[in-house]
Amino acid sequence: MAKKTLRVRQTGSPTRRPQDQRATLTGLGLGKIGRVRELEDTPAVRGMIAKVSHMVEIVEE
């Protein structure tokens, strides 16, 4: 069975955000507006997305 994945797109800028939120974006493999990453759907990744939910969106396939 294939692992479930999420496609995440960055919609907000990390400029003038707290350091921990910038680090979370980097951990997700993001950093520039419009960048899209396909990530494994795990509780850890879901938590990271929730932390920066105002700067990212989940893209529907």
Short mmCIF file of N, CA and C in Angstrom, two decimals:
data_model
loop_
_atom_site.label_atom_id
_atom_site.label_comp_id
_atom_site.label_asym_id
_atom_site.label_seq_id
_atom_site.Cartn_x
_atom_site.Cartn_y
_atom_site.Cartn_z
N MET A 1 0.84 -1.19 0.00
CA MET A 1 0.00 0.00 0.00
C MET A 1 0.88 1.25 0.00
N ALA A 2 0.56 2.19 -0.88
CA ALA A 2 1.34 3.43 -0.98
C ALA A 2 1.10 4.32 0.23
N LYS A 3 2.14 5.03 0.62
CA LYS A 3 2.01 5.94 1.75
C LYS A 3 1.20 7.16 1.33
N LYS A 4 0.38 7.64 2.26
CA LYS A 4 -0.44 8.82 1.99
C LYS A 4 0.44 10.07 2.04
N THR A 5 0.22 10.96 1.09
CA THR A 5 1.02 12.19 1.04
C THR A 5 0.11 13.41 0.99
N LEU A 6 0.69 14.55 1.33
CA LEU A 6 0.01 15.84 1.25
C LEU A 6 0.82 16.75 0.35
N ARG A 7 0.13 17.52 -0.50
CA ARG A 7 0.82 18.55 -1.28
C ARG A 7 0.56 19.87 -0.58
N VAL A 8 1.64 20.55 -0.20
CA VAL A 8 1.56 21.78 0.57
C VAL A 8 2.17 22.92 -0.24
N ARG A 9 1.46 24.03 -0.36
CA ARG A 9 1.95 25.21 -1.08
C ARG A 9 2.12 26.36 -0.10
N GLN A 10 3.24 27.05 -0.20
CA GLN A 10 3.47 28.22 0.65
C GLN A 10 2.76 29.42 0.04
N THR A 11 1.95 30.12 0.85
CA THR A 11 1.20 31.27 0.37
C THR A 11 1.60 32.56 1.05
N GLY A 12 2.34 32.47 2.15
CA GLY A 12 2.73 33.67 2.89
C GLY A 12 4.24 33.77 3.02
N SER A 13 4.69 34.99 3.30
CA SER A 13 6.12 35.25 3.42
C SER A 13 6.61 35.00 4.85
N PRO A 14 7.80 34.43 5.01
CA PRO A 14 8.37 34.25 6.34
C PRO A 14 9.00 35.53 6.90
N THR A 15 9.02 36.58 6.09
CA THR A 15 9.58 37.85 6.54
C THR A 15 8.73 38.41 7.69
N ARG A 16 9.40 38.92 8.72
CA ARG A 16 8.76 39.50 9.89
C ARG A 16 7.89 38.49 10.64
N ARG A 17 8.31 37.24 10.64
CA ARG A 17 7.66 36.18 11.42
C ARG A 17 8.63 35.72 12.49
N PRO A 18 8.13 35.11 13.57
CA PRO A 18 9.04 34.59 14.60
C PRO A 18 9.98 33.52 14.03
N GLN A 19 11.16 33.43 14.63
CA GLN A 19 12.19 32.50 14.16
C GLN A 19 11.69 31.06 14.12
N ASP A 20 10.87 30.65 15.11
CA ASP A 20 10.40 29.26 15.13
C ASP A 20 9.48 28.97 13.94
N GLN A 21 8.70 29.96 13.49
CA GLN A 21 7.84 29.74 12.32
C GLN A 21 8.69 29.64 11.05
N ARG A 22 9.73 30.46 10.94
CA ARG A 22 10.63 30.37 9.78
C ARG A 22 11.32 29.02 9.76
N ALA A 23 11.73 28.54 10.92
CA ALA A 23 12.39 27.23 11.00
C ALA A 23 11.43 26.11 10.63
N THR A 24 10.16 26.25 11.00
CA THR A 24 9.16 25.24 10.65
C THR A 24 8.97 25.19 9.13
N LEU A 25 8.91 26.35 8.47
CA LEU A 25 8.81 26.36 7.00
C LEU A 25 10.00 25.66 6.37
N THR A 26 11.19 25.95 6.89
CA THR A 26 12.40 25.30 6.36
C THR A 26 12.32 23.80 6.57
N GLY A 27 11.83 23.38 7.71
CA GLY A 27 11.68 21.95 8.00
C GLY A 27 10.71 21.26 7.06
N LEU A 28 9.73 22.02 6.58
CA LEU A 28 8.78 21.47 5.61
C LEU A 28 9.33 21.51 4.18
N GLY A 29 10.50 22.12 4.01
CA GLY A 29 11.09 22.20 2.68
C GLY A 29 10.59 23.39 1.89
N LEU A 30 10.01 24.36 2.57
CA LEU A 30 9.49 25.55 1.91
C LEU A 30 10.41 26.73 2.22
N GLY A 31 10.07 27.91 1.75
CA GLY A 31 10.89 29.08 2.01
C GLY A 31 10.58 30.23 1.08
N LYS A 32 10.01 29.92 -0.08
CA LYS A 32 9.65 30.97 -1.03
C LYS A 32 8.17 30.82 -1.37
N ILE A 33 7.50 31.93 -1.53
CA ILE A 33 6.07 31.91 -1.84
C ILE A 33 5.84 31.18 -3.16
N GLY A 34 4.85 30.30 -3.17
CA GLY A 34 4.50 29.56 -4.37
C GLY A 34 5.15 28.19 -4.46
N ARG A 35 6.13 27.92 -3.61
CA ARG A 35 6.81 26.62 -3.65
C ARG A 35 5.85 25.53 -3.16
N VAL A 36 5.87 24.39 -3.81
CA VAL A 36 5.00 23.26 -3.47
C VAL A 36 5.86 22.07 -3.11
N ARG A 37 5.51 21.38 -2.03
CA ARG A 37 6.22 20.16 -1.62
C ARG A 37 5.20 19.06 -1.39
N GLU A 38 5.60 17.85 -1.71
CA GLU A 38 4.78 16.67 -1.42
C GLU A 38 5.40 15.99 -0.20
N LEU A 39 4.64 15.94 0.89
CA LEU A 39 5.14 15.45 2.17
C LEU A 39 4.33 14.25 2.64
N GLU A 40 4.98 13.37 3.38
CA GLU A 40 4.31 12.21 3.96
C GLU A 40 3.29 12.68 4.99
N ASP A 41 2.12 12.07 5.00
CA ASP A 41 1.05 12.46 5.93
C ASP A 41 1.27 11.77 7.27
N THR A 42 2.00 12.44 8.16
CA THR A 42 2.25 11.92 9.51
C THR A 42 1.78 12.95 10.52
N PRO A 43 1.56 12.54 11.77
CA PRO A 43 1.16 13.51 12.80
C PRO A 43 2.18 14.64 12.97
N ALA A 44 3.47 14.34 12.83
CA ALA A 44 4.50 15.38 12.97
C ALA A 44 4.36 16.44 11.87
N VAL A 45 4.16 15.99 10.64
CA VAL A 45 4.01 16.93 9.52
C VAL A 45 2.72 17.72 9.68
N ARG A 46 1.65 17.06 10.10
CA ARG A 46 0.38 17.76 10.33
C ARG A 46 0.54 18.86 11.39
N GLY A 47 1.31 18.57 12.44
CA GLY A 47 1.56 19.56 13.48
C GLY A 47 2.34 20.75 12.96
N MET A 48 3.33 20.48 12.11
CA MET A 48 4.11 21.56 11.52
C MET A 48 3.24 22.43 10.61
N ILE A 49 2.37 21.80 9.85
CA ILE A 49 1.46 22.55 8.98
C ILE A 49 0.52 23.40 9.82
N ALA A 50 0.02 22.85 10.92
CA ALA A 50 -0.88 23.61 11.80
C ALA A 50 -0.18 24.83 12.39
N LYS A 51 1.09 24.69 12.70
CA LYS A 51 1.85 25.80 13.30
C LYS A 51 2.00 26.98 12.35
N VAL A 52 2.11 26.71 11.05
CA VAL A 52 2.26 27.77 10.06
C VAL A 52 1.07 27.81 9.09
N SER A 53 -0.10 27.44 9.59
CA SER A 53 -1.28 27.33 8.73
C SER A 53 -1.66 28.65 8.05
N HIS A 54 -1.24 29.79 8.64
CA HIS A 54 -1.53 31.10 8.04
C HIS A 54 -0.60 31.41 6.87
N MET A 55 0.43 30.56 6.65
CA MET A 55 1.36 30.79 5.55
C MET A 55 1.37 29.67 4.52
N VAL A 56 0.60 28.61 4.73
CA VAL A 56 0.59 27.49 3.79
C VAL A 56 -0.86 27.06 3.52
N GLU A 57 -1.03 26.29 2.44
CA GLU A 57 -2.32 25.68 2.15
C GLU A 57 -2.08 24.28 1.62
N ILE A 58 -3.02 23.39 1.88
CA ILE A 58 -2.94 22.04 1.35
C ILE A 58 -3.60 22.06 -0.03
N VAL A 59 -2.86 21.58 -1.02
CA VAL A 59 -3.33 21.59 -2.41
C VAL A 59 -4.05 20.29 -2.68
N GLU A 60 -5.24 20.39 -3.25
CA GLU A 60 -6.01 19.20 -3.62
C GLU A 60 -5.51 18.69 -4.96
N GLU A 61 -5.36 17.38 -5.07
CA GLU A 61 -4.92 16.79 -6.34
C GLU A 61 -6.04 16.76 -7.34
#
